[in-house]
Amino acid sequence: PARILSGMQPTHDSLHLGNYLGAQVNWVRMQREFDAFFCVVDQHALTINPDPADLRNRTRVTAAQYLAGGVDPDVSTVFVQSHVPEHSQLAWVLNCITGYGEAARMTQFKDKAGKRGAEGTNVGLFTYPMLMAADILLYDTTAVPVGEDQRQHLELTRDLAQRFNTRYGDIFVVPDAHITGDTAKVMSLAEPTSKMSKSAANQNGNLMMLDEPKVNTKKVKSAVTDTDNEVRFDPETKPGIANLLRIHAALSGDSIDTLVRRYAGQNRYGALKTDVAELVVAVQAPFKTRVEELLADPAELDAILAKGAARAREVAAPTLERVYQAVGFLPTA
Ligand code: TYM
């Protein structure tokens, strides 16, 4: 079967609802139809120079969240990026076919470097997209389920695959981004014109999967909306309400039209918020409990990751071999 691969950075103590709805729900939906690889991208997380103990913990916690959200380790390959050395090995080769200007145009890099300044920006942040391309291309991946914010990185991955193939022969499968409609960009509840983001200054806008349910309930109830008091779906003029309607639709399975009819009339924001809070908690509370159970026995989790790494290497090693051959590296005798 065709392959999918995706990953999340273990940069924080919890995933947020954007990670869950924008990416993970699709992973789970696709895992039985595709040969699925889900990677905890700890090498990408190193670009923010985390405390070593934090990185180690968060790598486990992120893997546990993959499983808690419904990734089945008997069906999918779940692994940690640094356990598979082929990722950094391929990344180097890709660095050497990437233009400096091409990398400098990546908007995520420009945003991050802009905030940190040249002195505070490490080169790992600059080469981040080529490591991500390596993650994908090593597995002959056909589709990459991600949120909207990864679209540009996927375009670069496709360009690099095509460029490599043109220069060295047919080595890589050119992957497609799999970015789905209404949940590809879940917005902050506090600033509904910005995406929900682990690095946002205002954390009140993030619904964290591992927070106490009452914290999330409170955040939903204090979500920023507008003053016209009428539930309509209009992302331009009513971004807060549009975001709540999208979250509701994704979690309840009801269409946005159905929801607009249900909450029509004045002063229904309160009812909408109460229902969204309930839907969020119904997913998030058992997710949190499951993560706690998985972390209670890290040996089992570590065994899943070891098995995943072995399986990942079975696919990644021959791809790297093809690449090394194609570029002219002298084989070991
Ligand atoms: P990361 O860790 O920032 O985010 C993980 C996934 O969550 C999606 N996402 C969102 N989706 C909808 N609404 C939001 N507000 C939102 N915020 C985040 C992201 O699009 C992503 O799918 N570079 C990647 C990690 C990565 C990767 C890969 C992904 C490394 N290698 C290979 C796919 C394939 C990242 O930083 O994701």
Coordinates of N, CA, C and O and ligand atoms in Angstrom, one line a residue, residues 5-11 15-24 27 39 41 44 66 81 108 112 128 131-136 144-151 153-154 183-188 194-198, ligand 1:
L5 N 3.6 9.5 6.1 CA 4.5 9.8 7.2 C 4.1 11.2 7.7 O 3.8 12.1 6.9
S6 N 4.1 11.3 9.0 CA 4.0 12.6 9.6 C 4.7 12.6 11.0 O 5.1 11.6 11.5
G7 N 4.8 13.8 11.5 CA 5.5 14.0 12.8 C 5.1 15.2 13.6 O 4.6 16.2 13.0
M8 N 5.4 15.2 14.8 CA 5.2 16.4 15.7 C 6.5 16.6 16.5 O 7.2 15.7 16.9
Q9 N 6.7 17.9 16.8 CA 7.9 18.2 17.6 C 7.6 18.1 19.1 O 6.6 18.6 19.6
P10 N 8.5 17.4 19.8 CA 8.3 17.3 21.3 C 8.9 18.5 22.0 O 9.7 18.4 22.8
T11 N 8.3 19.7 21.7 CA 8.8 20.9 22.2 C 8.1 21.4 23.5 O 8.5 22.3 24.2
L15 N 0.4 18.4 23.5 CA -0.1 18.8 22.2 C -1.3 19.7 22.5 O -1.9 19.7 23.6
H16 N -1.7 20.5 21.5 CA -2.9 21.3 21.6 C -4.0 20.8 20.6 O -3.7 20.0 19.8
L17 N -5.1 21.4 20.7 CA -6.3 20.9 19.9 C -6.0 21.1 18.4 O -6.5 20.3 17.6
G18 N -5.2 22.1 18.1 CA -4.8 22.3 16.7 C -4.0 21.1 16.1 O -4.2 20.6 15.0
N19 N -3.0 20.6 16.9 CA -2.3 19.5 16.5 C -3.2 18.3 16.4 O -3.0 17.4 15.4
Y20 N -4.1 18.1 17.3 CA -5.0 17.0 17.3 C -5.9 17.0 16.1 O -6.0 16.1 15.3
L21 N -6.6 18.1 15.9 CA -7.6 18.2 14.8 C -7.0 18.4 13.5 O -7.5 17.9 12.5
G22 N -5.9 19.2 13.5 CA -5.3 19.5 12.2 C -4.5 18.3 11.6 O -4.4 18.2 10.4
A23 N -3.9 17.5 12.5 CA -3.0 16.4 12.0 C -3.5 15.1 12.5 O -3.8 14.2 11.7
Q24 N -3.6 14.9 13.8 CA -3.7 13.6 14.3 C -5.0 12.8 13.9 O -4.9 11.6 13.7
W27 N -4.3 11.3 10.8 CA -3.4 10.1 10.9 C -4.2 8.9 11.2 O -4.0 7.8 10.6
C39 N 6.4 9.8 13.4 CA 7.7 10.0 14.0 C 7.7 11.2 15.0 O 7.0 12.2 14.8
V41 N 9.7 14.0 16.2 CA 10.8 14.6 15.6 C 11.7 15.4 16.7 O 11.7 16.6 16.7
H44 N 14.3 17.9 15.4 CA 13.7 19.3 15.1 C 13.6 20.1 16.4 O 13.8 21.3 16.4
Y66 N 0.5 10.3 20.8 CA 0.2 9.6 19.5 C -0.7 8.5 19.7 O -1.8 8.3 19.1
Q81 N 12.7 10.1 15.8 CA 13.6 10.5 14.7 C 15.1 10.2 15.0 O 15.8 9.6 14.1
Q108 N 8.4 30.2 8.0 CA 8.5 29.8 9.4 C 9.9 30.2 9.9 O 10.0 30.6 11.0
K112 N 10.6 33.0 12.9 CA 11.4 32.6 14.1 C 12.7 33.4 14.2 O 13.0 33.9 15.2
Y128 N 16.3 23.3 9.1 CA 15.1 22.5 9.6 C 14.3 21.9 8.4 O 13.9 20.7 8.4
L131 N 15.8 18.8 6.9 CA 15.6 17.6 7.7 C 14.2 17.0 7.6 O 14.0 15.8 7.5
M132 N 13.2 17.9 7.6 CA 11.8 17.5 7.4 C 11.6 16.8 6.0 O 11.0 15.8 6.0
A133 N 12.3 17.3 5.0 CA 12.2 16.7 3.7 C 12.8 15.3 3.8 O 12.3 14.3 3.2
A134 N 13.9 15.2 4.5 CA 14.5 13.8 4.6 C 13.6 12.9 5.4 O 13.4 11.7 4.9
D135 N 12.9 13.3 6.4 CA 11.9 12.5 7.1 C 11.0 11.9 6.1 O 10.6 10.7 6.2
I136 N 10.5 12.7 5.2 CA 9.4 12.3 4.3 C 10.0 11.4 3.2 O 9.4 10.3 2.9
V144 N 1.4 13.2 3.0 CA 1.8 13.7 4.3 C 0.7 14.5 5.0 O 0.4 15.7 4.6
P145 N 0.0 13.9 6.0 CA -1.1 14.6 6.6 C -0.6 15.6 7.7 O 0.0 15.2 8.7
V146 N -0.8 16.9 7.4 CA -0.3 18.0 8.2 C -1.3 19.1 8.2 O -2.3 19.1 7.4
G147 N -1.1 20.1 9.1 CA -1.9 21.3 9.0 C -1.4 22.3 8.0 O -0.3 22.1 7.4
E148 N -2.2 23.3 7.8 CA -1.9 24.3 6.8 C -0.5 25.0 6.9 O 0.2 25.3 6.0
D149 N -0.1 25.1 8.2 CA 1.2 25.8 8.4 C 2.4 25.0 7.9 O 3.5 25.6 7.8
Q150 N 2.2 23.8 7.4 CA 3.4 23.0 6.9 C 3.4 23.0 5.4 O 4.2 22.4 4.7
R151 N 2.4 23.7 4.7 CA 2.3 23.7 3.3 C 3.6 24.1 2.6 O 4.0 23.4 1.6
H153 N 6.7 24.0 3.6 CA 7.7 23.0 3.8 C 7.4 21.8 2.9 O 8.4 21.1 2.4
L154 N 6.2 21.4 2.7 CA 5.9 20.3 1.8 C 6.2 20.7 0.3 O 6.6 19.8 -0.5
T183 N -10.3 22.0 9.5 CA -9.5 22.0 10.7 C -8.0 22.1 10.4 O -7.1 21.9 11.2
A184 N -7.7 22.5 9.2 CA -6.3 22.7 8.8 C -5.6 23.8 9.5 O -4.4 23.9 9.6
K185 N -6.4 24.7 10.0 CA -5.9 25.9 10.7 C -6.8 26.2 11.9 O -7.7 27.0 11.7
V186 N -6.6 25.6 13.0 CA -7.4 25.9 14.2 C -6.9 27.1 14.8 O -5.7 27.3 14.9
M187 N -7.8 28.1 15.1 CA -7.3 29.4 15.5 C -7.2 29.5 17.1 O -7.9 28.7 17.8
S188 N -6.5 30.5 17.5 CA -6.4 30.7 19.0 C -7.7 31.2 19.5 O -8.4 32.0 18.8
S194 N -5.1 34.6 14.7 CA -3.8 33.9 14.7 C -4.1 32.4 15.0 O -5.0 32.0 15.7
K195 N -3.2 31.5 14.4 CA -3.4 30.1 14.6 C -3.1 29.7 16.1 O -2.3 30.4 16.7
M196 N -3.8 28.7 16.5 CA -3.4 28.1 17.8 C -2.0 27.6 17.7 O -1.6 26.9 16.8
S197 N -1.1 28.0 18.6 CA 0.3 27.7 18.4 C 1.0 27.6 19.8 O 0.8 28.3 20.7
K198 N 1.8 26.5 19.9 CA 2.5 26.2 21.1 C 3.4 27.4 21.5 O 3.7 27.6 22.7
Ligands
TYM1 P1 4.4 20.9 14.8 O1 5.0 20.0 15.8 O2 4.5 22.3 14.9 O3 2.9 20.5 14.6 C1 2.4 19.2 14.5 C2 1.2 19.1 13.5 O4 0.2 19.9 14.0 C3 -0.3 20.8 12.9 N1 -0.7 22.1 13.5 C4 -2.0 22.6 13.3 N2 -3.0 22.2 12.6 C5 -4.1 22.9 12.6 N3 -4.2 24.1 13.3 C6 -3.2 24.5 14.1 N4 -3.4 25.7 14.8 C7 -2.0 23.8 14.1 N5 -0.8 23.9 14.7 C8 -0.1 22.9 14.4 C9 1.0 21.0 12.1 O5 0.7 21.5 10.8 C10 1.6 19.6 12.1 O6 1.0 18.8 11.2 N6 7.6 20.7 10.9 C11 6.6 20.0 11.6 C12 7.1 18.6 12.2 C13 7.7 17.7 11.2 C14 7.0 17.0 10.2 C15 8.0 16.2 9.5 C16 5.6 16.9 9.8 C17 9.0 17.4 11.1 N7 9.1 16.5 10.1 C18 7.6 15.3 8.5 C19 5.3 16.1 8.7 C20 6.3 15.3 8.1 C21 6.1 20.8 12.8 O7 6.8 21.7 13.3 O8 4.9 20.4 13.3

